[in-house]
PDB file of C-alpha atoms in Angstrom:
ATOM      1  CA  MET A   4      89.672 109.600  77.418  1.00 73.00           C
ATOM      2  CA  TYR A   5      86.620 106.537  77.812  1.00 80.00           C
ATOM      3  CA  TYR A   6      89.046 103.554  78.939  1.00 81.00           C
ATOM      4  CA  GLU A   7      91.701 105.979  81.371  1.00 83.00           C
ATOM      5  CA  LYS A   8      88.492 107.444  82.947  1.00 83.00           C
ATOM      6  CA  ILE A   9      87.083 103.497  83.678  1.00 87.00           C
ATOM      7  CA  LYS A  10      90.090 102.515  84.869  1.00 86.00           C
ATOM      8  CA  LYS A  11      90.630 105.477  87.464  1.00 84.00           C
ATOM      9  CA  GLU A  12      86.859 105.031  88.737  1.00 88.00           C
ATOM     10  CA  ILE A  13      88.289 100.943  89.688  1.00 89.00           C
ATOM     11  CA  GLU A  14      91.134 102.033  90.757  1.00 85.00           C
ATOM     12  CA  ILE A  15      89.272 104.472  93.608  1.00 86.00           C
ATOM     13  CA  LEU A  16      86.786 101.230  94.224  1.00 86.00           C
ATOM     14  CA  ILE A  17      89.973  98.951  95.134  1.00 86.00           C
ATOM     15  CA  ASP A  18      91.211 101.815  97.487  1.00 82.00           C
ATOM     16  CA  GLU A  19      87.921 102.115  98.938  1.00 82.00           C
ATOM     17  CA  ASN A  20      87.833  99.053  99.914  1.00 80.00           C
ATOM     18  CA  LYS A  21      84.884  98.845  97.538  1.00 84.00           C
ATOM     19  CA  ASN A  22      85.282  95.698  95.878  1.00 83.00           C
ATOM     20  CA  TYR A  23      81.525  94.380  94.881  1.00 84.00           C
ATOM     21  CA  GLU A  24      81.095  98.164  92.895  1.00 88.00           C
ATOM     22  CA  ALA A  25      84.621  97.558  91.214  1.00 87.00           C
ATOM     23  CA  LEU A  26      84.082  93.953  90.072  1.00 88.00           C
ATOM     24  CA  GLU A  27      80.339  95.119  89.183  1.00 88.00           C
ATOM     25  CA  LEU A  28      82.107  97.333  86.784  1.00 88.00           C
ATOM     26  CA  ILE A  29      84.902  94.822  85.510  1.00 90.00           C
ATOM     27  CA  SER A  30      82.245  93.125  84.523  1.00 88.00           C
ATOM     28  CA  GLU A  31      81.055  94.946  82.776  1.00 87.00           C
ATOM     29  CA  GLU A  32      83.497  96.701  80.734  1.00 87.00           C
ATOM     30  CA  LEU A  33      84.431  92.353  80.283  1.00 88.00           C
ATOM     31  CA  LYS A  34      81.204  92.088  78.571  1.00 84.00           C
ATOM     32  CA  MET A  35      81.733  94.650  76.010  1.00 83.00           C
ATOM     33  CA  PRO A  36      82.384  93.375  71.976  1.00 81.00           C
ATOM     34  CA  TYR A  37      85.151  95.340  72.238  1.00 84.00           C
ATOM     35  CA  ILE A  38      87.670  96.005  74.525  1.00 85.00           C
ATOM     36  CA  PRO A  39      91.526  97.079  73.808  1.00 85.00           C
ATOM     37  CA  GLN A  40      94.437  94.226  74.949  1.00 84.00           C
ATOM     38  CA  GLU A  41      95.964  96.739  77.499  1.00 83.00           C
ATOM     39  CA  PHE A  42      92.940  97.681  79.228  1.00 86.00           C
ATOM     40  CA  GLU A  43      90.992  93.875  78.525  1.00 87.00           C
ATOM     41  CA  ASN A  44      94.393  92.502  80.402  1.00 87.00           C
ATOM     42  CA  PHE A  45      94.005  95.626  83.433  1.00 88.00           C
ATOM     43  CA  LEU A  46      90.328  94.331  84.203  1.00 89.00           C
ATOM     44  CA  LYS A  47      91.422  90.202  84.217  1.00 88.00           C
ATOM     45  CA  LEU A  48      94.134  90.889  86.381  1.00 87.00           C
ATOM     46  CA  ASN A  49      92.350  93.191  88.988  1.00 87.00           C
ATOM     47  CA  LYS A  50      89.320  90.592  88.513  1.00 88.00           C
ATOM     48  CA  LYS A  51      91.252  88.162  89.778  1.00 85.00           C
ATOM     49  CA  LYS A  52      93.043  89.580  92.343  1.00 83.00           C
ATOM     50  CA  ILE A  53      89.291  90.940  94.153  1.00 85.00           C
ATOM     51  CA  THR A  54      87.684  87.947  93.386  1.00 83.00           C
ATOM     52  CA  LYS A  55      90.525  86.044  95.661  1.00 77.00           C
ATOM     53  CA  GLU A  56      90.524  88.565  98.031  1.00 77.00           C
ATOM     54  CA  LEU A  57      86.900  88.312  98.397  1.00 76.00           C
ATOM     55  CA  GLU A  58      87.079  84.670  98.861  1.00 72.00           C
ATOM     56  CA  LEU A  59      89.893  84.741 101.584  1.00 66.00           C
ATOM     57  CA  ASN A  60      87.683  87.231 103.297  1.00 67.00           C
ATOM     58  CA  ASN A  61      84.228  85.706 103.706  1.00 66.00           C
ATOM     59  CA  LYS A  62      86.982  82.315 104.822  1.00 62.00           C
ATOM     60  CA  VAL A  63      88.289  84.973 107.398  1.00 57.00           C
ATOM     61  CA  GLU A  64      84.587  85.959 108.808  1.00 54.00           C
ATOM     62  CA  SER A  65      83.414  81.967 109.460  1.00 58.00           C
ATOM     63  CA  LYS A  66      84.602  80.508 112.499  1.00 63.00           C
ATOM     64  CA  LEU A  67      87.211  77.345 112.602  1.00 71.00           C
ATOM     65  CA  ASP A  68      87.512  75.541 115.758  1.00 81.00           C
ATOM     66  CA  VAL A  69      91.084  74.712 116.770  1.00 88.00           C
ATOM     67  CA  GLU A  70      90.726  71.512 114.882  1.00 91.00           C
ATOM     68  CA  ASP A  71      90.291  72.625 112.386  1.00 88.00           C
ATOM     69  CA  ILE A  72      93.166  75.137 112.189  1.00 91.00           C
ATOM     70  CA  LYS A  73      95.585  72.149 113.248  1.00 94.00           C
ATOM     71  CA  ASN A  74      94.724  70.558 110.271  1.00 93.00           C
ATOM     72  CA  ILE A  75      95.204  73.241 108.024  1.00 92.00           C
ATOM     73  CA  LEU A  76      98.396  73.586 109.600  1.00 96.00           C
ATOM     74  CA  LEU A  77      99.311  70.416 108.805  1.00 96.00           C
ATOM     75  CA  ASN A  78      98.192  70.243 105.164  1.00 93.00           C
ATOM     76  CA  PRO A  79      98.357  73.623 103.487  1.00 90.00           C
ATOM     77  CA  VAL A  80      97.613  72.546 100.579  1.00 83.00           C
ATOM     78  CA  ASP A  81      95.509  75.790  99.075  1.00 83.00           C
ATOM     79  CA  VAL A  82      97.811  79.103  99.214  1.00 82.00           C
ATOM     80  CA  TRP A  83      94.594  81.044 100.072  1.00 81.00           C
ATOM     81  CA  MET A  84      94.193  78.416 102.921  1.00 85.00           C
ATOM     82  CA  GLN A  85      97.221  79.634 104.021  1.00 90.00           C
ATOM     83  CA  ILE A  86      97.011  83.300 104.449  1.00 88.00           C
ATOM     84  CA  PHE A  87      93.727  82.363 106.172  1.00 86.00           C
ATOM     85  CA  VAL A  88      95.095  80.067 108.727  1.00 91.00           C
ATOM     86  CA  ILE A  89      97.787  82.943 109.102  1.00 93.00           C
ATOM     87  CA  LYS A  90      94.706  85.313 110.119  1.00 88.00           C
ATOM     88  CA  SER A  91      93.015  83.360 112.368  1.00 89.00           C
ATOM     89  CA  LEU A  92      96.004  82.801 114.652  1.00 92.00           C
ATOM     90  CA  GLU A  93      96.300  86.599 115.050  1.00 89.00           C
ATOM     91  CA  ASN A  94      93.233  86.526 117.515  1.00 85.00           C
ATOM     92  CA  MET A  95      94.717  83.396 118.441  1.00 89.00           C
ATOM     93  CA  ASN A  96      97.623  81.908 121.357  1.00 93.00           C
ATOM     94  CA  ALA A  97     100.019  81.111 118.773  1.00 95.00           C
ATOM     95  CA  ARG A  98     102.450  79.062 121.516  1.00 95.00           C
ATOM     96  CA  ASN A  99      99.721  76.131 121.591  1.00 95.00           C
ATOM     97  CA  LEU A 100      99.569  75.327 118.601  1.00 96.00           C
ATOM     98  CA  ILE A 101     103.769  75.177 118.146  1.00 97.00           C
ATOM     99  CA  PRO A 102     104.067  71.206 116.727  1.00 97.00           C
ATOM    100  CA  GLU A 103     101.314  72.162 114.438  1.00 97.00           C
ATOM    101  CA  ILE A 104     103.339  75.760 112.753  1.00 98.00           C
ATOM    102  CA  SER A 105     106.512  73.783 112.669  1.00 98.00           C
ATOM    103  CA  ASN A 106     105.070  71.812 110.071  1.00 98.00           C
ATOM    104  CA  PHE A 107     103.957  74.250 108.642  1.00 98.00           C
ATOM    105  CA  LEU A 108     106.732  75.786 108.206  1.00 98.00           C
ATOM    106  CA  SER A 109     108.943  73.053 106.438  1.00 97.00           C
ATOM    107  CA  ASN A 110     106.368  72.267 104.098  1.00 96.00           C
ATOM    108  CA  GLU A 111     107.304  72.448 101.005  1.00 94.00           C
ATOM    109  CA  ASN A 112     104.075  73.080  99.697  1.00 93.00           C
ATOM    110  CA  VAL A 113     103.430  76.295 101.666  1.00 95.00           C
ATOM    111  CA  PHE A 114     104.613  79.574  99.431  1.00 93.00           C
ATOM    112  CA  PRO A 115     107.568  80.824 100.748  1.00 94.00           C
ATOM    113  CA  GLU A 116     106.567  84.389 101.295  1.00 93.00           C
ATOM    114  CA  ASN A 117     103.505  83.108 103.898  1.00 95.00           C
ATOM    115  CA  LYS A 118     106.307  81.524 105.782  1.00 97.00           C
ATOM    116  CA  THR A 119     107.848  84.519 106.467  1.00 96.00           C
ATOM    117  CA  PHE A 120     104.119  86.056 107.153  1.00 95.00           C
ATOM    118  CA  MET A 121     103.387  83.356 109.754  1.00 97.00           C
ATOM    119  CA  LEU A 122     107.189  84.153 111.216  1.00 98.00           C
ATOM    120  CA  LEU A 123     105.739  88.122 111.085  1.00 96.00           C
ATOM    121  CA  MET A 124     102.608  87.187 112.959  1.00 96.00           C
ATOM    122  CA  LEU A 125     104.787  84.881 115.358  1.00 97.00           C
ATOM    123  CA  SER A 126     106.984  87.562 116.243  1.00 96.00           C
ATOM    124  CA  GLU A 127     104.651  89.902 117.530  1.00 94.00           C
ATOM    125  CA  GLN A 128     103.274  87.295 119.476  1.00 96.00           C
ATOM    126  CA  ASN A 129     106.679  87.292 120.797  1.00 96.00           C
ATOM    127  CA  ILE A 130     106.741  83.606 120.596  1.00 96.00           C
ATOM    128  CA  ASP A 131     110.578  82.124 121.868  1.00 97.00           C
ATOM    129  CA  PHE A 132     111.061  79.380 119.506  1.00 97.00           C
ATOM    130  CA  GLN A 133     113.777  77.853 117.150  1.00 97.00           C
ATOM    131  CA  PHE A 134     111.756  76.526 113.953  1.00 98.00           C
ATOM    132  CA  ASN A 135     113.362  74.575 111.099  1.00 97.00           C
ATOM    133  CA  VAL A 136     112.293  77.064 108.191  1.00 97.00           C
ATOM    134  CA  GLU A 137     111.764  75.096 104.643  1.00 96.00           C
ATOM    135  CA  LYS A 138     112.261  78.038 101.062  1.00 94.00           C
ATOM    136  CA  PHE A 139     113.416  76.874  97.862  1.00 89.00           C
ATOM    137  CA  GLY A 140     114.819  73.734  98.612  1.00 90.00           C
ATOM    138  CA  LYS A 141     116.481  75.458 101.570  1.00 92.00           C
ATOM    139  CA  ASN A 142     115.926  74.337 105.480  1.00 95.00           C
ATOM    140  CA  PHE A 143     117.068  77.496 108.104  1.00 95.00           C
ATOM    141  CA  LYS A 144     116.520  78.081 111.858  1.00 97.00           C
ATOM    142  CA  ILE A 145     114.951  81.131 112.843  1.00 96.00           C
ATOM    143  CA  ASN A 146     113.375  82.187 116.184  1.00 98.00           C
ATOM    144  CA  PRO A 147     110.463  84.424 115.576  1.00 97.00           C
ATOM    145  CA  ILE A 148     111.792  86.533 118.591  1.00 95.00           C
ATOM    146  CA  ASP A 149     114.701  87.084 117.232  1.00 95.00           C
ATOM    147  CA  ILE A 150     113.166  89.281 113.667  1.00 94.00           C
ATOM    148  CA  LYS A 151     113.337  93.279 113.492  1.00 90.00           C
ATOM    149  CA  ILE A 152     110.108  93.857 111.752  1.00 90.00           C
ATOM    150  CA  ASN A 153     111.392  97.081 111.179  1.00 90.00           C
ATOM    151  CA  ASN A 154     114.144  96.420 108.937  1.00 89.00           C
ATOM    152  CA  PHE A 155     110.420  94.352 106.748  1.00 88.00           C
ATOM    153  CA  GLU A 156     109.393  98.302 106.522  1.00 89.00           C
ATOM    154  CA  LYS A 157     112.105 100.305 106.294  1.00 92.00           C
ATOM    155  CA  ILE A 158     112.501  98.311 102.740  1.00 94.00           C
ATOM    156  CA  ILE A 159     108.495  98.550 101.421  1.00 93.00           C
ATOM    157  CA  GLU A 160     108.580 101.674 102.437  1.00 94.00           C
ATOM    158  CA  SER A 161     111.951 102.675 100.208  1.00 95.00           C
ATOM    159  CA  ILE A 162     110.460 100.376  97.345  1.00 95.00           C
ATOM    160  CA  LYS A 163     106.986 102.019  97.643  1.00 94.00           C
ATOM    161  CA  THR A 164     108.176 105.752  97.031  1.00 95.00           C
ATOM    162  CA  ILE A 165     110.681 105.154  94.548  1.00 95.00           C
ATOM    163  CA  THR A 166     108.443 102.626  92.494  1.00 94.00           C
ATOM    164  CA  GLU A 167     105.691 105.596  93.170  1.00 92.00           C
ATOM    165  CA  ASN A 168     107.789 108.627  91.842  1.00 92.00           C
ATOM    166  CA  THR A 169     108.889 106.447  88.696  1.00 92.00           C
ATOM    167  CA  ILE A 170     105.270 105.155  87.900  1.00 90.00           C
ATOM    168  CA  GLY A 171     103.069 106.137  90.182  1.00 81.00           C
ATOM    169  CA  ASN A 172     101.738 109.258  88.949  1.00 80.00           C
ATOM    170  CA  ASP A 173     101.583 107.863  85.014  1.00 83.00           C
ATOM    171  CA  ASN A 174     100.212 104.504  85.887  1.00 83.00           C
ATOM    172  CA  PRO A 175      98.580 103.669  89.511  1.00 84.00           C
ATOM    173  CA  SER A 176      97.983 100.463  88.212  1.00 82.00           C
ATOM    174  CA  LEU A 177     100.721  99.342  87.058  1.00 86.00           C
ATOM    175  CA  ALA A 178     101.939 100.673  89.798  1.00 89.00           C
ATOM    176  CA  ASN A 179      99.871  98.874  92.388  1.00 87.00           C
ATOM    177  CA  VAL A 180     100.725  95.778  90.387  1.00 87.00           C
ATOM    178  CA  CYS A 181     104.591  96.227  90.849  1.00 92.00           C
ATOM    179  CA  LEU A 182     104.213  97.115  94.344  1.00 92.00           C
ATOM    180  CA  GLU A 183     102.770  93.432  95.183  1.00 89.00           C
ATOM    181  CA  TYR A 184     105.235  91.408  93.022  1.00 91.00           C
ATOM    182  CA  LEU A 185     108.439  93.327  94.762  1.00 94.00           C
ATOM    183  CA  THR A 186     106.994  93.152  98.603  1.00 93.00           C
ATOM    184  CA  THR A 187     106.236  89.816  97.756  1.00 91.00           C
ATOM    185  CA  TYR A 188     109.817  88.914  96.291  1.00 94.00           C
ATOM    186  CA  VAL A 189     110.533  90.858  99.431  1.00 94.00           C
ATOM    187  CA  LEU A 190     109.049  88.887 101.766  1.00 94.00           C
ATOM    188  CA  ALA A 191     109.257  85.385 100.166  1.00 93.00           C
ATOM    189  CA  ILE A 192     113.214  85.723 100.437  1.00 93.00           C
ATOM    190  CA  PHE A 193     113.551  86.128 104.012  1.00 92.00           C
ATOM    191  CA  PRO A 194     115.819  85.645 106.126  1.00 90.00           C
ATOM    192  CA  LYS A 195     117.870  87.278 102.896  1.00 90.00           C
ATOM    193  CA  PHE A 196     117.490  91.456 102.507  1.00 90.00           C
ATOM    194  CA  ILE A 197     118.017  93.109  99.621  1.00 91.00           C
ATOM    195  CA  ASN A 198     120.363  96.381 100.363  1.00 92.00           C
ATOM    196  CA  ASP A 199     120.583  99.917  99.187  1.00 92.00           C
ATOM    197  CA  SER A 200     122.144  99.983  96.472  1.00 94.00           C
ATOM    198  CA  GLN A 201     120.268  97.042  94.747  1.00 96.00           C
ATOM    199  CA  ILE A 202     116.559  98.418  95.545  1.00 96.00           C
ATOM    200  CA  ASN A 203     116.618 100.433  91.840  1.00 97.00           C
ATOM    201  CA  SER A 204     117.894  97.092  89.981  1.00 97.00           C
ATOM    202  CA  LEU A 205     115.102  95.373  91.735  1.00 97.00           C
ATOM    203  CA  ILE A 206     111.931  98.260  91.195  1.00 97.00           C
ATOM    204  CA  ALA A 207     113.150  97.693  87.695  1.00 96.00           C
ATOM    205  CA  ALA A 208     112.511  93.737  86.996  1.00 95.00           C
ATOM    206  CA  GLY A 209     109.029  94.769  89.176  1.00 95.00           C
ATOM    207  CA  ILE A 210     108.228  97.438  86.746  1.00 94.00           C
ATOM    208  CA  THR A 211     109.126  95.176  83.589  1.00 93.00           C
ATOM    209  CA  LYS A 212     107.491  92.504  85.148  1.00 91.00           C
ATOM    210  CA  ALA A 213     104.257  94.301  85.810  1.00 89.00           C
ATOM    211  CA  ASN A 214     104.053  95.736  82.367  1.00 88.00           C
ATOM    212  CA  ILE A 215     104.502  92.186  81.000  1.00 86.00           C
ATOM    213  CA  ALA A 216     101.469  90.806  83.130  1.00 82.00           C
ATOM    214  CA  TYR A 217      98.899  93.982  81.619  1.00 79.00           C
ATOM    215  CA  GLY A 218     100.332  92.213  77.601  1.00 78.00           C
ATOM    216  CA  ASN A 219     102.793  95.267  76.954  1.00 80.00           C
ATOM    217  CA  ASN A 220     106.040  95.152  75.118  1.00 80.00           C
ATOM    218  CA  ALA A 221     108.698  96.206  77.448  1.00 83.00           C
ATOM    219  CA  LYS A 222     112.531  95.946  78.178  1.00 87.00           C
ATOM    220  CA  LEU A 223     114.315  96.664  80.911  1.00 90.00           C
ATOM    221  CA  GLU A 224     116.717  98.265  78.526  1.00 90.00           C
ATOM    222  CA  ASN A 225     114.285 101.274  78.092  1.00 89.00           C
ATOM    223  CA  LEU A 226     113.787 101.929  82.195  1.00 92.00           C
ATOM    224  CA  GLN A 227     117.136 103.159  82.077  1.00 90.00           C
ATOM    225  CA  GLN A 228     115.979 106.180  81.063  1.00 89.00           C
ATOM    226  CA  VAL A 229     114.149 106.780  84.145  1.00 90.00           C
ATOM    227  CA  ILE A 230     115.627 104.974  86.508  1.00 93.00           C
ATOM    228  CA  LYS A 231     119.101 104.581  87.946  1.00 94.00           C
ATOM    229  CA  PHE A 232     120.046 100.664  87.914  1.00 96.00           C
ATOM    230  CA  ASP A 233     122.735  97.807  87.548  1.00 96.00           C
ATOM    231  CA  LEU A 234     121.109  95.958  84.234  1.00 96.00           C
ATOM    232  CA  ASP A 235     122.578  93.075  84.599  1.00 96.00           C
ATOM    233  CA  LEU A 236     121.121  92.945  88.453  1.00 96.00           C
ATOM    234  CA  ALA A 237     118.028  93.624  87.740  1.00 95.00           C
ATOM    235  CA  ILE A 238     118.357  90.810  85.063  1.00 94.00           C
ATOM    236  CA  ASN A 239     118.580  88.874  88.143  1.00 94.00           C
ATOM    237  CA  PHE A 240     116.243  89.694  90.133  1.00 94.00           C
ATOM    238  CA  PHE A 241     113.687  89.376  86.870  1.00 93.00           C
ATOM    239  CA  ASN A 242     114.788  86.275  86.780  1.00 91.00           C
ATOM    240  CA  GLU A 243     114.274  85.004  89.988  1.00 89.00           C
ATOM    241  CA  LEU A 244     111.059  86.913  90.307  1.00 86.00           C
ATOM    242  CA  ASP A 245     109.896  83.618  88.219  1.00 72.00           C
ATOM    243  CA  PHE A 246     110.294  81.112  91.738  1.00 66.00           C
ATOM    244  CA  LEU A 247     107.246  83.453  93.058  1.00 69.00           C
ATOM    245  CA  LYS A 248     105.345  82.237  89.484  1.00 51.00           C
ATOM    246  CA  PHE A 249     104.843  85.296  87.913  1.00 43.00           C
ATOM    247  CA  GLY A 250     106.132  85.185  83.839  1.00 37.00           C
ATOM    248  CA  GLU A 251     109.133  83.821  82.035  1.00 37.00           C
ATOM    249  CA  THR A 252     112.711  83.999  81.571  1.00 36.00           C
ATOM    250  CA  TYR A 253     113.815  87.553  81.384  1.00 36.00           C
ATOM    251  CA  ASP A 254     115.670  87.781  77.560  1.00 38.00           C
TER     252      ASP A 254
END
């Protein structure tokens, strides 16, 4: 089928980091006089994702001095600049910017998943300092040196494996969107972790959320035919994903 062929071409280009070629193909398809709704949602979703990634890459390639980085840490309003400043700090000695980083981690304008990215970067640099971190209106203390990075890797790998086994073969693009949502969620809720018995319910919520993003009529109940999970828990996860601005409350 034509649309499946184009979707596959776009997915391959994205996987190979050929973002400009993928964006050009997407733009050509969006100019067509008729586009099926699901295919149009796929195109627009990936266009937005690629555009943001290209913007971020361009910013990362630019040079910022220490004062620029301090200013971003003290006024981290733009979400993409939040990511940019963390990437910039990977190549610097973060110990020299502890006061500014403290502001970043306690600032309610910083996305919760980006605060976790910052903490993981600080952990990689073996920063031994107790930070006050604000997430979802609550505060907690954490020292990056105490973070077990392998805990994140284990959970995310389990989510990836189960998601790909559940929908990856039939719909790789949907699986990718789902994984993006769920990875963001795992990062956002830190220092809380989900346990093994909750993973399937979280994945079911993520698959449903991704389907809705594509404009599909999706219900959690229907997934019980392909994956075993707790429906009430999955509904809770679905609604918690709304904290990350991924959609409407499930009903």
